[in-house]
mmCIF file of C-alpha atoms in Angstrom:
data_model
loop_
_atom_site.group_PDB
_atom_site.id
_atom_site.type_symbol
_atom_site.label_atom_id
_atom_site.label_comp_id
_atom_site.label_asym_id
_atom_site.label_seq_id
_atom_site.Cartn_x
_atom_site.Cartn_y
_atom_site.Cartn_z
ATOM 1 C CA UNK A 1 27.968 2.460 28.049
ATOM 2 C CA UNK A 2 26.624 0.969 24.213
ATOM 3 C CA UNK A 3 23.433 0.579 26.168
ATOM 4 C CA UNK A 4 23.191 4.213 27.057
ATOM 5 C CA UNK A 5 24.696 5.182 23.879
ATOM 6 C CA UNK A 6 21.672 3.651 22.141
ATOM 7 C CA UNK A 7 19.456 4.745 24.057
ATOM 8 C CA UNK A 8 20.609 8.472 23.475
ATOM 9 C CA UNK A 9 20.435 7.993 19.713
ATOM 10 C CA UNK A 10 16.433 6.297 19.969
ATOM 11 C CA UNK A 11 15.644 9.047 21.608
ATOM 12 C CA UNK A 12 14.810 11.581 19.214
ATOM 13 C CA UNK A 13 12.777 9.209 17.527
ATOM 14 C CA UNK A 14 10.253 8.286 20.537
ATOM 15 C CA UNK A 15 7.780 10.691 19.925
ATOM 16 C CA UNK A 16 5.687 11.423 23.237
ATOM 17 C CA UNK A 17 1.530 10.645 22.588
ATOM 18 C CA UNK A 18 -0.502 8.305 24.183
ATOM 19 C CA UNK A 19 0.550 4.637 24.259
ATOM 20 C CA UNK A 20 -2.186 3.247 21.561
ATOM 21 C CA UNK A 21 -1.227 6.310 19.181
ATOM 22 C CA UNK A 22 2.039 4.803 18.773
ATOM 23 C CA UNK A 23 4.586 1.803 17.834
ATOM 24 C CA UNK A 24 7.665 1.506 19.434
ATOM 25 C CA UNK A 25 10.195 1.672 17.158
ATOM 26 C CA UNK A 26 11.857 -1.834 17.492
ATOM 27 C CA UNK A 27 8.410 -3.278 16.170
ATOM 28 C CA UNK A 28 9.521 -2.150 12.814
ATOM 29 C CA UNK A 29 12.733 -3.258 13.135
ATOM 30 C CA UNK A 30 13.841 -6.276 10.852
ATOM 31 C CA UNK A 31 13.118 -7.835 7.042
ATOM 32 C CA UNK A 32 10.389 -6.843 4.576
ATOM 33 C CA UNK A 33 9.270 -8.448 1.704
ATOM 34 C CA UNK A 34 8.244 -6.079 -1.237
ATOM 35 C CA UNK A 35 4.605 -5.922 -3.435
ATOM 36 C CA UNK A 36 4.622 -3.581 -6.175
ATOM 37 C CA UNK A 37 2.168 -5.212 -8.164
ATOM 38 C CA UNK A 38 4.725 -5.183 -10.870
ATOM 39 C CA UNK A 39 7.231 -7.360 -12.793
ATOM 40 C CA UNK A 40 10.501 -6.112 -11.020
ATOM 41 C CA UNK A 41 11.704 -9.414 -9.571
ATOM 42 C CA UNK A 42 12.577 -10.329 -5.906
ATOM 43 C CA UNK A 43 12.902 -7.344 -3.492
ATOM 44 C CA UNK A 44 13.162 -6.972 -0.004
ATOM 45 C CA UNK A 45 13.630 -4.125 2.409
ATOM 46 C CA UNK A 46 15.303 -3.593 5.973
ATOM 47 C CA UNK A 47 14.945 -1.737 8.697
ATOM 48 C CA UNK A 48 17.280 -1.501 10.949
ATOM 49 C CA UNK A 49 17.564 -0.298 14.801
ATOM 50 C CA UNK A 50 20.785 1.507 14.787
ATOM 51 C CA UNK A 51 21.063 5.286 13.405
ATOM 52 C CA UNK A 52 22.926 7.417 11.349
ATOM 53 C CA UNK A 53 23.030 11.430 10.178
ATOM 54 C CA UNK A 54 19.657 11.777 11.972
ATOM 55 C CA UNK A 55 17.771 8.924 11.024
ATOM 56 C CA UNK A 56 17.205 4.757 11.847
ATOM 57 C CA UNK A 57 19.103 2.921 9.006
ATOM 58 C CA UNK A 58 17.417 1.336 5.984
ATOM 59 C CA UNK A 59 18.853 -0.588 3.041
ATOM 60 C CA UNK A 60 16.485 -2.274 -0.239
ATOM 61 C CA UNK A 61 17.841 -5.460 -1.586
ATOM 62 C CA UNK A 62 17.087 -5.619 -5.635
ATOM 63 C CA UNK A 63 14.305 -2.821 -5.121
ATOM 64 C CA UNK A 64 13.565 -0.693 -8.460
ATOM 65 C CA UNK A 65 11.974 2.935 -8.525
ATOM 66 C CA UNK A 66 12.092 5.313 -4.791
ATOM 67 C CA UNK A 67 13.012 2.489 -2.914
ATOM 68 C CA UNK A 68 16.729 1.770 -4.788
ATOM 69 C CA UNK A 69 17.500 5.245 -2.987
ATOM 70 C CA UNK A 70 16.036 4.124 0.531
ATOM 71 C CA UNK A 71 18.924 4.659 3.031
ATOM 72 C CA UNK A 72 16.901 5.464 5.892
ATOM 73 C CA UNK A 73 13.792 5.402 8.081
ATOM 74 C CA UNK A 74 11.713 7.168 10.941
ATOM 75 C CA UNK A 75 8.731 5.911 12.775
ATOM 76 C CA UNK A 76 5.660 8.333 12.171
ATOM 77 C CA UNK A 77 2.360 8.893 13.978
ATOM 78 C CA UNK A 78 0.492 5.803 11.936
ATOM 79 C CA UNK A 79 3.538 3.525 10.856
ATOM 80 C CA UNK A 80 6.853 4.609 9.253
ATOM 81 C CA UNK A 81 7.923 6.946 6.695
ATOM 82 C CA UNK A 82 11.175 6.157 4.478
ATOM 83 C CA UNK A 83 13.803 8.109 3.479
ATOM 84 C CA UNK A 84 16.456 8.562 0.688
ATOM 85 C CA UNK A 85 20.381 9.730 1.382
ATOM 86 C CA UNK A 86 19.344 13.482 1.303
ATOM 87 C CA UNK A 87 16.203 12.569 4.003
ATOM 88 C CA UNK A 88 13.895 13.016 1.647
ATOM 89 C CA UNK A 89 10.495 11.480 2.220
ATOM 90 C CA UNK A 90 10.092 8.406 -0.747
ATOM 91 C CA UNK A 91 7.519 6.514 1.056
ATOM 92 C CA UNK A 92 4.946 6.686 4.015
ATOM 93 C CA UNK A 93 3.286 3.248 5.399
ATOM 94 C CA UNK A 94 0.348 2.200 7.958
ATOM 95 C CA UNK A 95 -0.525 -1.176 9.511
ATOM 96 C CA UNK A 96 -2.982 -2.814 7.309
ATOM 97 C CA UNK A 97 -4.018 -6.523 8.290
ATOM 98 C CA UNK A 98 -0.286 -7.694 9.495
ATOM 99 C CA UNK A 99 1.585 -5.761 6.545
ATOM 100 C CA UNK A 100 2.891 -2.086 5.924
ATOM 101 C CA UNK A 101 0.743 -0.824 3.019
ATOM 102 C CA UNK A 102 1.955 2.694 1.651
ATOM 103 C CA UNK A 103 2.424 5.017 -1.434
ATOM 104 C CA UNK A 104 5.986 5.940 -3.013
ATOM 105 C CA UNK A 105 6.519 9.172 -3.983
ATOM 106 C CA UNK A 106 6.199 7.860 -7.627
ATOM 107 C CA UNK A 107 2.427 7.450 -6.809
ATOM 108 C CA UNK A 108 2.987 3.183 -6.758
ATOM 109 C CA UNK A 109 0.599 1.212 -4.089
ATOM 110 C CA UNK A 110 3.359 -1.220 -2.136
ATOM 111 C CA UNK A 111 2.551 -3.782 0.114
ATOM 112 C CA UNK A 112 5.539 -4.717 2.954
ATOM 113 C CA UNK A 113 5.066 -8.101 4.214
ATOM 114 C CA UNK A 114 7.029 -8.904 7.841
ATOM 115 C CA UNK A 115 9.285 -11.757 7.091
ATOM 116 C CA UNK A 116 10.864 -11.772 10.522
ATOM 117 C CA UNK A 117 8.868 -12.112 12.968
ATOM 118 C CA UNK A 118 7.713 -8.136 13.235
ATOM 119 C CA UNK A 119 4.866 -7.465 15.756
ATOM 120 C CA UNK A 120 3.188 -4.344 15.295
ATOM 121 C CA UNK A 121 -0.041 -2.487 15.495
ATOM 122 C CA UNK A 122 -1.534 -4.623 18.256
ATOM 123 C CA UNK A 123 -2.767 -2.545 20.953
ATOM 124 C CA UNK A 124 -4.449 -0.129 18.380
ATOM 125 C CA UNK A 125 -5.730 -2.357 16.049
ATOM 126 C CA UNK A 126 -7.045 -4.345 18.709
ATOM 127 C CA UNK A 127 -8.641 -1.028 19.931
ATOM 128 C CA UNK A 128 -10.123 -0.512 16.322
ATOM 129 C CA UNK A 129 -11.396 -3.924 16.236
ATOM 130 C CA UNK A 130 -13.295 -3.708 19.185
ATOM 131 C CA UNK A 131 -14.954 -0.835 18.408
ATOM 132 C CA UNK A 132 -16.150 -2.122 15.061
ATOM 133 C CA UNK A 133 -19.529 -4.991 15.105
ATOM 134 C CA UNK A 134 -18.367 -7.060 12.721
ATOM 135 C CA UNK A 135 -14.890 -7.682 14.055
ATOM 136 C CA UNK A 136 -13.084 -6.174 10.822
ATOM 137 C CA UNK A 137 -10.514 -3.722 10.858
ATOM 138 C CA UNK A 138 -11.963 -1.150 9.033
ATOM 139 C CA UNK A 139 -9.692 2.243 9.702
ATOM 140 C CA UNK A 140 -6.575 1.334 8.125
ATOM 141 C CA UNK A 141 -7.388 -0.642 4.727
ATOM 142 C CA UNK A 142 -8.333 -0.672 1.220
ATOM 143 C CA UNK A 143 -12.145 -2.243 0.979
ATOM 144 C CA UNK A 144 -14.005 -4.688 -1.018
ATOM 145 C CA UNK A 145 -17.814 -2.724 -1.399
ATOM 146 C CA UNK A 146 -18.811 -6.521 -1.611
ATOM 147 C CA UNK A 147 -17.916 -7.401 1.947
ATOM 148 C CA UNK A 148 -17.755 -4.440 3.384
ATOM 149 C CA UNK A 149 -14.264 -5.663 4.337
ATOM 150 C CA UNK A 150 -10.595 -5.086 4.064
ATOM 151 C CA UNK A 151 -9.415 -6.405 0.812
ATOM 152 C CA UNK A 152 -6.501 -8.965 0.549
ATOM 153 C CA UNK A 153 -3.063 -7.553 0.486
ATOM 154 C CA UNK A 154 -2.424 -8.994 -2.337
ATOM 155 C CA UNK A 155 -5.238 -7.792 -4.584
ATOM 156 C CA UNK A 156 -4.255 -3.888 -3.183
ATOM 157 C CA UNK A 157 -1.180 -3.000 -5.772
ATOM 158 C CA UNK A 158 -2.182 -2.376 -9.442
ATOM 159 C CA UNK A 159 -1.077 -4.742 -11.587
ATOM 160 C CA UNK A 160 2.027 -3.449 -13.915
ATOM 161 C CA UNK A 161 1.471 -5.716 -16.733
ATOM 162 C CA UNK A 162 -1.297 -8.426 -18.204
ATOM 163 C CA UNK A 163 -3.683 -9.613 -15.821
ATOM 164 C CA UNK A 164 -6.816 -11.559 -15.942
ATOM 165 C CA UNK A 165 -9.284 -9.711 -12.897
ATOM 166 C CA UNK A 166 -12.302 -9.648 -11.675
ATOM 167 C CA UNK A 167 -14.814 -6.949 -11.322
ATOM 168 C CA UNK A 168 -16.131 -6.647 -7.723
ATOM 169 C CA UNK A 169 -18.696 -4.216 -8.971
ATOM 170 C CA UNK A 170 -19.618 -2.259 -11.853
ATOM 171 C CA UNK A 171 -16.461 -0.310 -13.287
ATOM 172 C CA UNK A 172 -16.598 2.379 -15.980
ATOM 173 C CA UNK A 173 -14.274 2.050 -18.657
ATOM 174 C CA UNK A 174 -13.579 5.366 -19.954
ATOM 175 C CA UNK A 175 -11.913 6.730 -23.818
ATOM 176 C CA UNK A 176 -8.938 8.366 -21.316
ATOM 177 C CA UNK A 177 -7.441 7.934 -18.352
ATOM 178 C CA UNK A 178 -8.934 11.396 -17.072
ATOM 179 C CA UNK A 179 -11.783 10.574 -15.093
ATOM 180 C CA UNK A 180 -13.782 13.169 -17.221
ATOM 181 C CA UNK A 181 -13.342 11.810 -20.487
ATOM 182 C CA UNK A 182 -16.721 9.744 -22.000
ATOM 183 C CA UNK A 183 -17.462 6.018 -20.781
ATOM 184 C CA UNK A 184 -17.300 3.512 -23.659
ATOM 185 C CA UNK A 185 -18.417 0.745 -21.760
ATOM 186 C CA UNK A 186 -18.995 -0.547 -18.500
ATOM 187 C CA UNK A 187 -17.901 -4.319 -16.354
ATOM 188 C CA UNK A 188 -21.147 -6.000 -14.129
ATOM 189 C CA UNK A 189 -19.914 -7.264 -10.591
ATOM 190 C CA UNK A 190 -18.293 -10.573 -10.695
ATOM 191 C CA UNK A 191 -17.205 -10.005 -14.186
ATOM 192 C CA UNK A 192 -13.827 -11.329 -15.377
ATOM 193 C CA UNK A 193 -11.407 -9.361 -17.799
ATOM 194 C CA UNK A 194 -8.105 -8.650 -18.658
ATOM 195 C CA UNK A 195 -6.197 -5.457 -17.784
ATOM 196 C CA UNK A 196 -3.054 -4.619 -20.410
ATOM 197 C CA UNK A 197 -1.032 -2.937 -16.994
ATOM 198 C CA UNK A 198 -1.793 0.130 -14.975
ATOM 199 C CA UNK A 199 0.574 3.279 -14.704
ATOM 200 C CA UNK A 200 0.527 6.267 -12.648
ATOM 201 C CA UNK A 201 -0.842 8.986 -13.747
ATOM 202 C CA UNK A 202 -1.490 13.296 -12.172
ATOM 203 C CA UNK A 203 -5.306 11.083 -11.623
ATOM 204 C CA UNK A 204 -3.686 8.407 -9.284
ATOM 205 C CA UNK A 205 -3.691 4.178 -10.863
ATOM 206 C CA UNK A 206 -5.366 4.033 -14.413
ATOM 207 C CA UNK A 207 -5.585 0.495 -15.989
ATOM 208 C CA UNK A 208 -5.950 -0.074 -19.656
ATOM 209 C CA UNK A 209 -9.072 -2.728 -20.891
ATOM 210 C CA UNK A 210 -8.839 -3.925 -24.217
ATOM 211 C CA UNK A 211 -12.263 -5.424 -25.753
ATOM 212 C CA UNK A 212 -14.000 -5.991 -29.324
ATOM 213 C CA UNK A 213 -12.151 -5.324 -32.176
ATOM 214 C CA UNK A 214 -8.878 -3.371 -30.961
ATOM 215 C CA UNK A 215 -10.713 -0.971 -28.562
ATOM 216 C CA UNK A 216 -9.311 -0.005 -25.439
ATOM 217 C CA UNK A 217 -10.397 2.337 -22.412
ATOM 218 C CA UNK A 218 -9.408 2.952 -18.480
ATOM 219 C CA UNK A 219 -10.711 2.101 -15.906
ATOM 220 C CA UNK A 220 -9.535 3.010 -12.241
ATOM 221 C CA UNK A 221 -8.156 0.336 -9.332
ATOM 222 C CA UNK A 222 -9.539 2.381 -6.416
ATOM 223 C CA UNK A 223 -12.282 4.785 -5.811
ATOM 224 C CA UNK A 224 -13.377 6.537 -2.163
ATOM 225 C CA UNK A 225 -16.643 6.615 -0.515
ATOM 226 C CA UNK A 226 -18.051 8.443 2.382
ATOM 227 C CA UNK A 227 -14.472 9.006 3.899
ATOM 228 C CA UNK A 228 -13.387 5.106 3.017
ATOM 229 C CA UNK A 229 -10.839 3.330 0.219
ATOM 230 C CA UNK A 230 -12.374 0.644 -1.679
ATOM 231 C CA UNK A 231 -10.926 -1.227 -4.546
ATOM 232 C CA UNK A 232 -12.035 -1.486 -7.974
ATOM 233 C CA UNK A 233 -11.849 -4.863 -9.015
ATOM 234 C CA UNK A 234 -9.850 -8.401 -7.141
ATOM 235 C CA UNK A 235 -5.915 -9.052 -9.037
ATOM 236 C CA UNK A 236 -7.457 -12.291 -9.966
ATOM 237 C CA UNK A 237 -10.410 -13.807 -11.840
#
């Protein structure tokens, strides 16, 4: 009978689509660790298999920002999608080299790492994979335009607060954090400097540069070409 009964309440969330389109479920079910890119301390999400009102169970564990309110979860056509009390949507994530990588409705960049034992993503990636020369999983990351390859999870999140970098190629620095305000200056590839924190702004991740005597400028953490994410500069020097 419990068997049956859980069955009944999985159900509504095993959408029907071709097998590759698709994780099951379970293979997001267990413990997260959280990457904000910012100074918030230890945080961890879970995701659990049984459901309530509607929706698969979620709790955060010392999470900050959306994710305090997450209280639920659904799988969605290219990951999972989390949800507050009311259902609300407060975060939507993809498979991205072995992690969950996503955007919070407070326009943050968060990386979810699988800390046990999550397998997910296989049959498509593989797929992916395959189909690309160079053996690199190209459809569902954030790229370096130095490679040509997906960037390291944990150079993906802007940094929230002082940072030494490093400038994969030339980066604008601009007087504002709109994107049409004048450039001041401008990094070379392979260039190391130090970004004072990056907020979210209506523009998406601006990071402030400091240089000279007290000037300071923006410069951007990601940038699209031809259809494809790349970012702007490595969270390390």
């Amino acid at each position: 009978m419990r068997i049956r009964h859980a069955l009944a309440v999985l159900a509504p969330f095993m959408i029907a689509g071709p097998a590759f389109a698709q994780d099951h479920p379970s293979a997001y079910v267990g413990s997260w660790e959280v990457e904000t890119g910012s100074a918030i301390g230890k945080c961890s999400v879970e995701l659990k298999g049984t459901a309530f009102a509607g929706k698969l169970s979620a709790r955060s564990i010392m999470c900050l920002g959306p994710l305090g309110f997450l209280n639920g979860w659904t799988p969605s056509r290219d990951g999972v999608t989390l949800l507050d009390l009311s259902g609300r949507e407060i975060g939507s994530f993809g498979p991205s080299r072995g992690n969950l990588v996503g955007r919070l409705s407070d326009g943050s960049i968060v990386t979810m790492r699988p800390t046990s034992g999550q397998r997910f993503g296989g049959r498509r990636n593989d797929d992916r994979r395959r189909s690309d020369r160079d053996g690199n999983d190209r459809a569902d990351c954030y790229m370096r335009e130095d490679t040509g390859r997906c960037a390291d999870p944990s150079d993906i999140p802007p940094p929230r607060e002082r940072r030494l970098v490093r400038s994969i190629g030339p980066l604008n620095v601009r007087s504002q954090e709109d994107m049409s305000s004048p450039v001041v200056t401008q990094t070379e590839a392979g260039e190391c400097f130090t970004v004072h924190g990056c907020r979210d702004t209506k523009w998406g991740p601006r990071c402030e540069v400091r240089w000279g005597k007290n000037q300071t400028g923006y410069t951007i953490k990601y940038f699209e070409r031809n259809g494809k994410n790349y970012i702007g500069f490595l969270n390390r020097c």
